[in-house]
mmCIF file of C-alpha atoms and ligand atoms in Angstrom:
data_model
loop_
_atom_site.group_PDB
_atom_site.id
_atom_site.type_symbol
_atom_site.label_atom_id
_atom_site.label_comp_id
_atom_site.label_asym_id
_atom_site.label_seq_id
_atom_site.Cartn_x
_atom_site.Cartn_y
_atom_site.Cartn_z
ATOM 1 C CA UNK Q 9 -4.954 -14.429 -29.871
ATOM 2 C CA UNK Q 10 -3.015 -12.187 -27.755
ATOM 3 C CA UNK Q 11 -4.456 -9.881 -25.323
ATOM 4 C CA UNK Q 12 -5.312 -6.663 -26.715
ATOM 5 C CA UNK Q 13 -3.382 -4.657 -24.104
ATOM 6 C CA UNK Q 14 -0.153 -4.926 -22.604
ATOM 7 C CA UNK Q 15 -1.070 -3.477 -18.969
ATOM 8 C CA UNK Q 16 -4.086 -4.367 -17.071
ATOM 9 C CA UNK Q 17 -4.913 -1.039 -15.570
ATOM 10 C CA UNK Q 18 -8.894 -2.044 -15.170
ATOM 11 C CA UNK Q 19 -11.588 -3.732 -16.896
ATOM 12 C CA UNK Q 20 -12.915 -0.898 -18.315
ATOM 13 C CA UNK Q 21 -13.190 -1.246 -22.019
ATOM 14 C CA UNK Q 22 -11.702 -4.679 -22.190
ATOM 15 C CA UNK Q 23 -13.121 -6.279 -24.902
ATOM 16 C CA UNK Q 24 -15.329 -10.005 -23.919
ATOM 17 C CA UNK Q 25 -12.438 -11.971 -25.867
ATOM 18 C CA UNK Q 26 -9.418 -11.273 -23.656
ATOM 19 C CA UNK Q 27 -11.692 -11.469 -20.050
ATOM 20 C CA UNK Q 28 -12.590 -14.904 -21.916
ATOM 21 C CA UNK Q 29 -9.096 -15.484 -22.454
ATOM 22 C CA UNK Q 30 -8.097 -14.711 -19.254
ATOM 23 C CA UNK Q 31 -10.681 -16.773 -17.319
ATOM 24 C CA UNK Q 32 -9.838 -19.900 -19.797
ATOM 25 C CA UNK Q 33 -6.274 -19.810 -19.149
ATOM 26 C CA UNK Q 34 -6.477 -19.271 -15.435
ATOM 27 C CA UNK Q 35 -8.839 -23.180 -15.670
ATOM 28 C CA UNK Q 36 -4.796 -24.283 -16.462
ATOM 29 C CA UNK Q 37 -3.227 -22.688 -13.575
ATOM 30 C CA UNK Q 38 -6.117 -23.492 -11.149
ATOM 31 C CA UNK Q 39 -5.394 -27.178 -11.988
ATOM 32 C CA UNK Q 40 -1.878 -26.436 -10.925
ATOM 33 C CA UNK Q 41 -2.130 -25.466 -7.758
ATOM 34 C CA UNK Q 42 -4.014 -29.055 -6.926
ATOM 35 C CA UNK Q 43 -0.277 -30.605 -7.949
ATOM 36 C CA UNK Q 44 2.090 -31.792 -5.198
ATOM 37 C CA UNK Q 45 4.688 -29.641 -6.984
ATOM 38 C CA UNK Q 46 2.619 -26.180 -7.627
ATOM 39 C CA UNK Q 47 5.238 -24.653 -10.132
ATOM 40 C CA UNK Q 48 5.483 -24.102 -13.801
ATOM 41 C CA UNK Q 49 8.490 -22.988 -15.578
ATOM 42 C CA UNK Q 50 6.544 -20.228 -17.804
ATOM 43 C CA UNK Q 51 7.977 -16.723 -16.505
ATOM 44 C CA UNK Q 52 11.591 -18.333 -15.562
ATOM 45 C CA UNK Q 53 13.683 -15.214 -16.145
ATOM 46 C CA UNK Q 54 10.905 -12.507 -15.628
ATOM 47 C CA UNK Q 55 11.103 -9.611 -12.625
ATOM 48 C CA UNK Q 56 7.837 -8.798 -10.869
ATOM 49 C CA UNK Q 57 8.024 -6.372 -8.898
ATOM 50 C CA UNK Q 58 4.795 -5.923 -6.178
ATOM 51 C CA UNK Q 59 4.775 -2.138 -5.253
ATOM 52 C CA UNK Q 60 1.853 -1.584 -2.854
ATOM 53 C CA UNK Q 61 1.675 1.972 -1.294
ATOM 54 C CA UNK Q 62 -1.766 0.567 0.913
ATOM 55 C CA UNK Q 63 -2.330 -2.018 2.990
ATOM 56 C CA UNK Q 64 -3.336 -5.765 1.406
ATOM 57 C CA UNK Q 65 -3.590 -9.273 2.841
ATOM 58 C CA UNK Q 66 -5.520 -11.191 -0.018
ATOM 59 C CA UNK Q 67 -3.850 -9.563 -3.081
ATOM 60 C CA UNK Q 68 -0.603 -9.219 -2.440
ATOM 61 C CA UNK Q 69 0.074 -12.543 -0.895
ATOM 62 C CA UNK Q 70 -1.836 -14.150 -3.526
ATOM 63 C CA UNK Q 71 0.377 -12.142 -6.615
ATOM 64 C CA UNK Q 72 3.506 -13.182 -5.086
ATOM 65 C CA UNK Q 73 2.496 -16.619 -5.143
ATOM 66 C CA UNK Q 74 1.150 -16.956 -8.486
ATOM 67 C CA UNK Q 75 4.366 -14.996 -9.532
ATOM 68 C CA UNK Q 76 6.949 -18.226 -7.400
ATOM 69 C CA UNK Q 77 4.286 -20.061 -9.001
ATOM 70 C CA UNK Q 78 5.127 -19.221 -12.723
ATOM 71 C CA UNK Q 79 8.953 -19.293 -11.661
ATOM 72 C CA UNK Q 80 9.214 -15.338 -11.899
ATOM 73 C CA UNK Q 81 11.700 -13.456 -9.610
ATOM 74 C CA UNK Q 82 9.791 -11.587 -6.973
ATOM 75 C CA UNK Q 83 10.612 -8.500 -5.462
ATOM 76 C CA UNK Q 84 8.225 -6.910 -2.644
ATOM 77 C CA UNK Q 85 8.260 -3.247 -1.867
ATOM 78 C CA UNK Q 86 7.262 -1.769 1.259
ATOM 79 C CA UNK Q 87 6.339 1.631 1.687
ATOM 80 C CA UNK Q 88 6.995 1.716 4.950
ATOM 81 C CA UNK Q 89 10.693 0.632 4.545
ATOM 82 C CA UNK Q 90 11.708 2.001 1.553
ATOM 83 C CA UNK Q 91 13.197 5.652 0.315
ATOM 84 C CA UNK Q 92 9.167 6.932 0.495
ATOM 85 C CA UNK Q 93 9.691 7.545 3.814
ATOM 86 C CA UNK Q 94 12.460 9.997 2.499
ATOM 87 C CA UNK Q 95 10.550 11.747 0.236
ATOM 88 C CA UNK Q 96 11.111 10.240 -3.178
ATOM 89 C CA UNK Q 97 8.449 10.348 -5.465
ATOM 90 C CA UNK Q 98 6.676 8.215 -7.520
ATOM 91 C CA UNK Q 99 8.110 9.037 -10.704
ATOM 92 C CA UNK Q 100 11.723 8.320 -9.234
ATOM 93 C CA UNK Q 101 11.116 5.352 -7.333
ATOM 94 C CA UNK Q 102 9.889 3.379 -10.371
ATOM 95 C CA UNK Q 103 12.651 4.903 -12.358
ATOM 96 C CA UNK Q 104 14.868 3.261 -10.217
ATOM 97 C CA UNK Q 105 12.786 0.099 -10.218
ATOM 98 C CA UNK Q 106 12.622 -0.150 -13.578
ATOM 99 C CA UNK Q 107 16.540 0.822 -13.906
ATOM 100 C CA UNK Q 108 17.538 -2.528 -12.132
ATOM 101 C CA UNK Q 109 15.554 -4.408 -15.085
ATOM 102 C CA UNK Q 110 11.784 -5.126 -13.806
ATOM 103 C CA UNK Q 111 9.871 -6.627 -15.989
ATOM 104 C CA UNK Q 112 6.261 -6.426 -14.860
ATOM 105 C CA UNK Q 113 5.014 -3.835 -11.590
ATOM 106 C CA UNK Q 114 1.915 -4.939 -9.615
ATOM 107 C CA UNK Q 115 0.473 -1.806 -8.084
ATOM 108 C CA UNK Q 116 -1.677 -0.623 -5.148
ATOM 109 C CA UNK Q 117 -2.308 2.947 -4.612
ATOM 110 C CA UNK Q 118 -4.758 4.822 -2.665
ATOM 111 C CA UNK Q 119 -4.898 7.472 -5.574
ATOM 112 C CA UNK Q 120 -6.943 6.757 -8.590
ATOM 113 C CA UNK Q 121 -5.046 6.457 -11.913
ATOM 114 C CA UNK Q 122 -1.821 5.503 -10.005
ATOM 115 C CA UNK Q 123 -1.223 2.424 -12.688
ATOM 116 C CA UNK Q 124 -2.285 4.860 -15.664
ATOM 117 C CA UNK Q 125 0.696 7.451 -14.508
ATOM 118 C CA UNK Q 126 3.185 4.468 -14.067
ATOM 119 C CA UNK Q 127 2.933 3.482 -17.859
ATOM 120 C CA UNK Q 128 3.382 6.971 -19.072
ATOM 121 C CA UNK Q 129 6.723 7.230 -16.927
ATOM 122 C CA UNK Q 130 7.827 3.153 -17.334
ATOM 123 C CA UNK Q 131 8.321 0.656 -19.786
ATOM 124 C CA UNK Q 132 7.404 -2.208 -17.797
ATOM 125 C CA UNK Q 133 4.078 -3.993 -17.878
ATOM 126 C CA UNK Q 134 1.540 -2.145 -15.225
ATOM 127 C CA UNK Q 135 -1.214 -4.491 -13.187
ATOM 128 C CA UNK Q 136 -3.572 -2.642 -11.267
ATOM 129 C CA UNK Q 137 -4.451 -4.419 -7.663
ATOM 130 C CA UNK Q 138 -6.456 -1.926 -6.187
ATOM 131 C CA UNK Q 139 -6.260 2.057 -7.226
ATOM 132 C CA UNK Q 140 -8.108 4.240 -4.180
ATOM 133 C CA UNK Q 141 -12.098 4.074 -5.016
ATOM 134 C CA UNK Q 142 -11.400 3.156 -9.298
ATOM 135 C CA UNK Q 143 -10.688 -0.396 -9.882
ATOM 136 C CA UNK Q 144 -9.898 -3.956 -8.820
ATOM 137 C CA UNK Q 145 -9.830 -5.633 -12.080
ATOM 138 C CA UNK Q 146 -7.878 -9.010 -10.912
ATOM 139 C CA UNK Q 147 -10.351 -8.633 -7.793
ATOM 140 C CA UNK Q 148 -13.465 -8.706 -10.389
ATOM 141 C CA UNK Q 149 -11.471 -11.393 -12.522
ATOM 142 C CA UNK Q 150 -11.640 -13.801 -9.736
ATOM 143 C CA UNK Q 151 -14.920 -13.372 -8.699
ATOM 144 C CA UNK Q 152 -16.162 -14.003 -12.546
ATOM 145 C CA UNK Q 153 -14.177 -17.109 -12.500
ATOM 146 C CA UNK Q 154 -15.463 -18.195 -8.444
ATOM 147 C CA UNK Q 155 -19.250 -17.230 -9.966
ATOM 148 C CA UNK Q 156 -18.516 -19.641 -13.587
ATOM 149 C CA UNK Q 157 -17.274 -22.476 -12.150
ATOM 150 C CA UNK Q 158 -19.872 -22.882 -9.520
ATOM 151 C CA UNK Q 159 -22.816 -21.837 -12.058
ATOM 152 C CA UNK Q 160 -21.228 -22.660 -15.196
ATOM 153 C CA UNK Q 161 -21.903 -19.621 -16.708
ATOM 154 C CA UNK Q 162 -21.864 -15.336 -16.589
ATOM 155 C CA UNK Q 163 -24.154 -14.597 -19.272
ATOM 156 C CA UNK Q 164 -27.743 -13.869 -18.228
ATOM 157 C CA UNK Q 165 -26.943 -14.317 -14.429
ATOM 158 C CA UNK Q 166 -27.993 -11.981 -12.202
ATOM 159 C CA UNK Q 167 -25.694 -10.533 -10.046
ATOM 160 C CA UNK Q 168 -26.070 -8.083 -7.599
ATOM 161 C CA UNK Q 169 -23.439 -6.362 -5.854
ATOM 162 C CA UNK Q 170 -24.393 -4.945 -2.082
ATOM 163 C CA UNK Q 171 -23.024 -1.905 0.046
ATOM 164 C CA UNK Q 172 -21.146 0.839 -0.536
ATOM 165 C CA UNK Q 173 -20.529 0.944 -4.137
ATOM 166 C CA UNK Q 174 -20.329 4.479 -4.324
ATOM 167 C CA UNK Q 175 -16.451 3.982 -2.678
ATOM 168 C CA UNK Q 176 -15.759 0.267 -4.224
ATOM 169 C CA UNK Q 177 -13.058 -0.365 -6.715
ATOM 170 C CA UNK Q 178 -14.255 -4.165 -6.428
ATOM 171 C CA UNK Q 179 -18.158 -2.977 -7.465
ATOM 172 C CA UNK Q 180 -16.871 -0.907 -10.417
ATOM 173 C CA UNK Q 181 -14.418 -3.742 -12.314
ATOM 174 C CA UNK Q 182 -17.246 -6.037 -11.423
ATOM 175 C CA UNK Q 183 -19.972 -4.099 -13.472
ATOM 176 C CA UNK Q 184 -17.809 -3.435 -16.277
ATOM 177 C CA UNK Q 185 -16.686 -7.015 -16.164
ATOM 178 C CA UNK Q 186 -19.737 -8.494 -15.461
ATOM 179 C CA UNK Q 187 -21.752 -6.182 -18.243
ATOM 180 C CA UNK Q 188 -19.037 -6.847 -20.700
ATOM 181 C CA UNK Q 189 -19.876 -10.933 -20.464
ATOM 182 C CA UNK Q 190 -22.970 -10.813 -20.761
ATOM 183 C CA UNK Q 191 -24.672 -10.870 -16.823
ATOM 184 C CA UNK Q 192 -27.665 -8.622 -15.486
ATOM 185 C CA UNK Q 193 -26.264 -6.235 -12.841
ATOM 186 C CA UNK Q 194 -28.064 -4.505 -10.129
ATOM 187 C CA UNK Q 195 -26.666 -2.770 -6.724
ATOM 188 C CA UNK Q 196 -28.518 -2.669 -3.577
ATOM 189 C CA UNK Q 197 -27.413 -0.384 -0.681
ATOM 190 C CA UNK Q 198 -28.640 2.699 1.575
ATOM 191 C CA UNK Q 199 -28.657 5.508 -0.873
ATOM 192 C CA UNK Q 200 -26.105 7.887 0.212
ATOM 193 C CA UNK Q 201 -23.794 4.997 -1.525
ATOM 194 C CA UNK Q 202 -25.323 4.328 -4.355
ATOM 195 C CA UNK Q 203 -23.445 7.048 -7.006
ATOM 196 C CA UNK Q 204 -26.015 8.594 -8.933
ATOM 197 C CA UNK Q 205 -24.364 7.663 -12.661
ATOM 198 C CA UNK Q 206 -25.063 4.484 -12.110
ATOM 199 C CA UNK Q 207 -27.830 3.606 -14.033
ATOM 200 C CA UNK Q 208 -25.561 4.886 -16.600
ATOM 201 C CA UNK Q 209 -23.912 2.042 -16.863
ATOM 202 C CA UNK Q 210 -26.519 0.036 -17.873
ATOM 203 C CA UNK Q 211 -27.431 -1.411 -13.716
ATOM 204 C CA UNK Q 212 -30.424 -1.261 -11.921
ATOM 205 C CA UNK Q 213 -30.786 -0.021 -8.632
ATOM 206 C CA UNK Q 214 -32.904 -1.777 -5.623
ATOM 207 C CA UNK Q 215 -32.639 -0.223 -1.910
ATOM 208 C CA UNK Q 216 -34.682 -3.576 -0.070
ATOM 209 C CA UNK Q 217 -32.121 -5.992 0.058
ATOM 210 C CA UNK Q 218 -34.647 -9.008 0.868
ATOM 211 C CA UNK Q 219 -36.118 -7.840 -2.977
ATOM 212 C CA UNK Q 220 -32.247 -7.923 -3.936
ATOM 213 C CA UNK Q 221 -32.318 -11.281 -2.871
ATOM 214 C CA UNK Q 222 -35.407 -12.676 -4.190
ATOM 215 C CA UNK Q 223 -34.482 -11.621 -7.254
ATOM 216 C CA UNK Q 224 -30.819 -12.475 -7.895
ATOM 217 C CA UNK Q 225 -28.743 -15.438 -8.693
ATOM 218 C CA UNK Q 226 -26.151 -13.845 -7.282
ATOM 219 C CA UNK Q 227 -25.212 -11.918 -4.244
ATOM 220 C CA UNK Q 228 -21.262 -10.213 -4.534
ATOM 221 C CA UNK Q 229 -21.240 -8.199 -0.747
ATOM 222 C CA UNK Q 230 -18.841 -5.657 -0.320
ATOM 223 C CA UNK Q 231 -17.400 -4.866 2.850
ATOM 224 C CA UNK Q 232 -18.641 -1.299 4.866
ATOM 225 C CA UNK Q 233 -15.295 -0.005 4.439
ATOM 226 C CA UNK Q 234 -14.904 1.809 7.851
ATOM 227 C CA UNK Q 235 -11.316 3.711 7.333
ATOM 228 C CA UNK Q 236 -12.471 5.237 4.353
ATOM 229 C CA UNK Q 237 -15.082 7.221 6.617
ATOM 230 C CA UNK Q 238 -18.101 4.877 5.526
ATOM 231 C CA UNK Q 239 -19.874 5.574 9.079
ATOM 232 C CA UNK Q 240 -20.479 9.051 7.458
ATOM 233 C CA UNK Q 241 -23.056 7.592 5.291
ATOM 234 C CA UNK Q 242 -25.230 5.821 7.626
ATOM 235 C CA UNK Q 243 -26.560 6.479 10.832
ATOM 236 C CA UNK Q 244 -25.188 3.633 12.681
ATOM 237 C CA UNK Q 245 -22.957 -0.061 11.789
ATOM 238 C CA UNK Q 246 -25.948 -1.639 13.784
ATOM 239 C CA UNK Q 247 -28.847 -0.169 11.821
ATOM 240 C CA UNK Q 248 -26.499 -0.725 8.393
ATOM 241 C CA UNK Q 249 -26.409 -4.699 9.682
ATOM 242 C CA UNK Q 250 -30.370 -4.205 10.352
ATOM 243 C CA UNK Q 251 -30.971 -3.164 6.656
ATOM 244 C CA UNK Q 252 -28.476 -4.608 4.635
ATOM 245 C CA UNK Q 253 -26.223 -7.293 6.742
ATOM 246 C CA UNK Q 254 -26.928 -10.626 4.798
ATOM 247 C CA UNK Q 255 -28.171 -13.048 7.680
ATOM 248 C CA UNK Q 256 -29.431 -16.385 7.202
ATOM 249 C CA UNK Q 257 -32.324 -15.862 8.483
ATOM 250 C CA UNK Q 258 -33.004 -13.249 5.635
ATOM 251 C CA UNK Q 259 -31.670 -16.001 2.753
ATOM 252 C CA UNK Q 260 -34.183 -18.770 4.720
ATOM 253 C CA UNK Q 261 -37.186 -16.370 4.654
ATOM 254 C CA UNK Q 262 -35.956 -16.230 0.793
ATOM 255 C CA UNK Q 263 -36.281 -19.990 -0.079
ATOM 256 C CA UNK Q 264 -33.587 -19.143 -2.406
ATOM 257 C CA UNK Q 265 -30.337 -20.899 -2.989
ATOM 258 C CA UNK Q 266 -28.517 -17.712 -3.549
ATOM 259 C CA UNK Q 267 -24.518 -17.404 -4.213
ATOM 260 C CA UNK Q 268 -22.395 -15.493 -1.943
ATOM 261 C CA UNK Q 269 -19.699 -13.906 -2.904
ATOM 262 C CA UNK Q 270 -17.460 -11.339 -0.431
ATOM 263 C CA UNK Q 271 -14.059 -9.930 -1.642
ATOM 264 C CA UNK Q 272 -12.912 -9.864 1.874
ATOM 265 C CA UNK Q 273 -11.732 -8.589 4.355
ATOM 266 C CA UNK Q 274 -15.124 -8.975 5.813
ATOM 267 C CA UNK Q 275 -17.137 -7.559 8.624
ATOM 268 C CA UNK Q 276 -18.346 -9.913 10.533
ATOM 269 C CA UNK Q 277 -21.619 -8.843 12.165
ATOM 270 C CA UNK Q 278 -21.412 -6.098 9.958
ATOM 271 C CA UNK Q 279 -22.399 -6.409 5.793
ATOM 272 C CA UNK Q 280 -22.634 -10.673 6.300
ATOM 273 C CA UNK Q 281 -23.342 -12.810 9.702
ATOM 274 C CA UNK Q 282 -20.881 -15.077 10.592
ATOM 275 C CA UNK Q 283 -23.046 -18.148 9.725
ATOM 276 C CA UNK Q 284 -23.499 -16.598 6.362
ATOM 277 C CA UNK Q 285 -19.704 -16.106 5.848
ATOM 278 C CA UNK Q 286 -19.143 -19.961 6.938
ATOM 279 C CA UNK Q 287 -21.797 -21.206 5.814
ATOM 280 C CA UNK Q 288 -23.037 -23.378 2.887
ATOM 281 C CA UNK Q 289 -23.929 -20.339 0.425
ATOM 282 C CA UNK Q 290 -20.889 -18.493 0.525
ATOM 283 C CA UNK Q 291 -17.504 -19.206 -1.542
ATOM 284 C CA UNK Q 292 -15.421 -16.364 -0.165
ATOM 285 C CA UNK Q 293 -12.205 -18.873 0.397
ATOM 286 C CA UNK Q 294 -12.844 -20.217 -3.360
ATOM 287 C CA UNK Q 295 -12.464 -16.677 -4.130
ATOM 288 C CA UNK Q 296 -9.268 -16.613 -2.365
ATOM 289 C CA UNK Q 297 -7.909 -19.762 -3.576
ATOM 290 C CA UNK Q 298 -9.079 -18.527 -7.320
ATOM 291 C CA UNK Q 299 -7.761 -15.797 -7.389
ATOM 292 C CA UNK Q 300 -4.192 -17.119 -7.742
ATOM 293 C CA UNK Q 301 -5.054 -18.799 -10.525
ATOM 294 C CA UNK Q 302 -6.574 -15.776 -11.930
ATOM 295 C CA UNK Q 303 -3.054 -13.952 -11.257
ATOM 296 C CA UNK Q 304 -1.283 -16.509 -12.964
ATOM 297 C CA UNK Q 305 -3.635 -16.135 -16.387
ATOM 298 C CA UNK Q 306 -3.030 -12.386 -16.520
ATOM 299 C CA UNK Q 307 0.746 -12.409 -14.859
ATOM 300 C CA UNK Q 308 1.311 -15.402 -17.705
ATOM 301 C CA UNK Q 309 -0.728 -13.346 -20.615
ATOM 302 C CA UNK Q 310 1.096 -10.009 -20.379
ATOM 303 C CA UNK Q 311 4.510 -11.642 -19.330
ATOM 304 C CA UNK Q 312 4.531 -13.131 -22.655
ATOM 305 C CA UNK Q 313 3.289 -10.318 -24.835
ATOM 306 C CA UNK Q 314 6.785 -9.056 -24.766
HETATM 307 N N1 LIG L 26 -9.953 -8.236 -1.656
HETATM 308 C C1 LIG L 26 -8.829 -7.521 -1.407
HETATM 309 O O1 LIG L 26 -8.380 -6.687 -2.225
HETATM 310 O O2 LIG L 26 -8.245 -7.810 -0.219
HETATM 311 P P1 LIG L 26 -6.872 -7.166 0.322
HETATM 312 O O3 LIG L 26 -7.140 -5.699 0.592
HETATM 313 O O4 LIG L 26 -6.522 -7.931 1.565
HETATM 314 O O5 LIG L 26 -5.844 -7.323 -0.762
#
C-alpha cells in the first residue's frame, strides 16, 4: 500500500499504517548504509531540492545524504546566498524552483505552516524538516525507529518527552507519532513550558523529573532552546540544570535502566550532563545515524507515488 499522502507536512493525522510503513522500509535503507558501496539506484532521475530558510546541522546534512544515497540529484539552497537577500518572496522563489523541474522540496522555515503554503503554490512533493515551533515529523520518525530497534517495540512504552515543549516542533510530531502507535506519553518540564492543551492530546503531565524517571521507559530530552528566548521562562540555565538537567547521578538514584533519547543539538551542562550524553543510556548518535535511513523511507515513499 501506498502512503496515503503525497507530502509529509507533519505527523499529524497520519494514519498507524503509513508511520508503519515508513519505519519498515527505512529497516532496508538502514541496512544500506552498513554496505561498502552506500548507494541504491531507486530515485535515479529525481530533483530534490533542500530549501532551508533556518539554520540545521543534523537534518540537512543527513537529507542530502539519504537523497546521493537513493541516486537523486541534489540541489542545496542557501538563504543567505540566494535572491532572498533581494527581496523575492516565497511564492516566487519556489516558482522558479519548481520551473527548472524539481521534483521533491525539503523545507525548513522558522514560520509555522511554511510546507502547507508551498503545496498550495507548487506541484512538487513538500517534506517538512522543521516549521518554527509546529513540527519535525522526520525528526519524530527517527526517534520512533532509534526507540523500536533498541526496545523492539512503541506500543505500550512509556515515553516521556522533557523541557520546553511548549516551543518544540520535535515534542509535538513525537506525541502525535508516538500516540498514533500505540505508546503512553507524558511531558515533564517547569510549567511556564508546558502548553496548557496538552492534556488534550491525550498526555499526562509530571513537573518532578526524578518521578518522570521512575516512571518511564523512556526519556526523549529536548534541548532549552536559548535563541528562541527560552531564558524567559525560567529563572536561571543553572537552576533549569538543578531541576530538570538529566545527570547520572539522578538515573543511579533511579535504579532504572532508562533510554535516552536527545534530538540534538544538545546543551551540555544544560537539559543532559555530559556523562549522560556519552554515556551508556543515551543513543543520541543512533538517532543521527537513523535518521538517514528514516529520510531514505519517506524520500523513497513519496518519490515514487508519482
Ligand atoms: N535535530 C535537529 O533538527 O537538528 P538540526 O537543527 O541540526 O537539523
Amino acid at each position: 500500500m501506498p502512503l496515503l499522502s503525497r507530502h509529509l507536512l507533519g505527523l499529524y493525522g497520519v494514519p498507524k499504517e503509513d508511520i508503519q510503513l515508513i519505519l519498515d522500509t527505512a529497516i532496508t535503507f538502514r541496512e544500506v548504509l552498513d554496505r561498502p558501496i552506500k548507494k541504491v539506484p531507486t530515485l535515479q532521475g529525481k530533483t530534490v531540492v533542500n530549501l532551508f530558510y533556518e539554520n540545521s546541522t543534523r537534518t540537512r546534512i543527513s537529507f542530502e545524504l539519504a537523497e546521493k544515497r537513493l541516486s537523486a540529484d541534489s540541489i542545496n539552497f542557501s538563504v543567505s546566498t540566494s535572491s532572498v537577500s533581494k527581496g523575492e518572496t516565497l511564492k516566487d522563489t519556489i516558482r522558479n524552483i519548481e520551473a527548472m523541474k524539481v521534483d521533491m522540496v525539503v523545507v525548513r522555515h522558522s514560520a509555522a505552516g511554511t510546507p502547507q503554503f508551498l503545496t498550495k503554490v507548487c506541484s512538487a512533493n513538500i517534506i517538512n524538516a522543521g516549521d518554527g515551533i509546529h513540527e519535525h515529523p522526520t525528526q519524530a520518525l527517527l526517534d520512533m525507529y532509534s526507540i523500536r530497534e533498541k526496545l523492539g517495540k512503541l506500543e505500550g512504552l512509556k515515553v516521556c518527552i522533557v523541557g520546553d515543549v511548549a516551543h518544540s516542533r520535535v515534542a509535538l510530531s513525537n506525541i502525535y507519532g508516538l500516540k498514533t502507535m500505540g505508546a503512553k506519553v507524558s511531558v515533564c518540564g517547569p510549567s511556564t513550558m508546558i502548553p496548557k492543551y496538552i492534556e488534550d492530546l491525550g498526555v499526562d503531565v509530571i513537573y518532578n523529573i526524578d518521578e518522570a524517571i521512575q516512571e518511564n521507559d523512556v526519556l526523549n530530552v529536548l534541548r532549552i532552546q536559548l535563541e528562541r528566548k527560552a531564558r524567559e521562562y525560567f529563572p536561571s540555565v543553572r537552576e533549569y540544570a538543578n531541576y530538570f538537567g538529566i545527570t547520572n547521578e539522578r538515573l543511579e538514584k533511579s535504579g532504572k535502566d532508562i533510554l535516552i533519547l536527545h534530538p540534538g543539538p544538545i546543551n551540555r551542562g544544560v537539559e543532559i550532563s555530559s556523562d549522560v550524553a556519552d554515556g551508556m543510556n543515551q543513543i543520541i548518535l543512533r538517532q543521527v545515524t537513523n535518521g538517514v535511513a528514516v529520510r531514505m523511507a519517506v524520500l523513497y515513499l513519496l518519490g515514487t507515488l508519482n
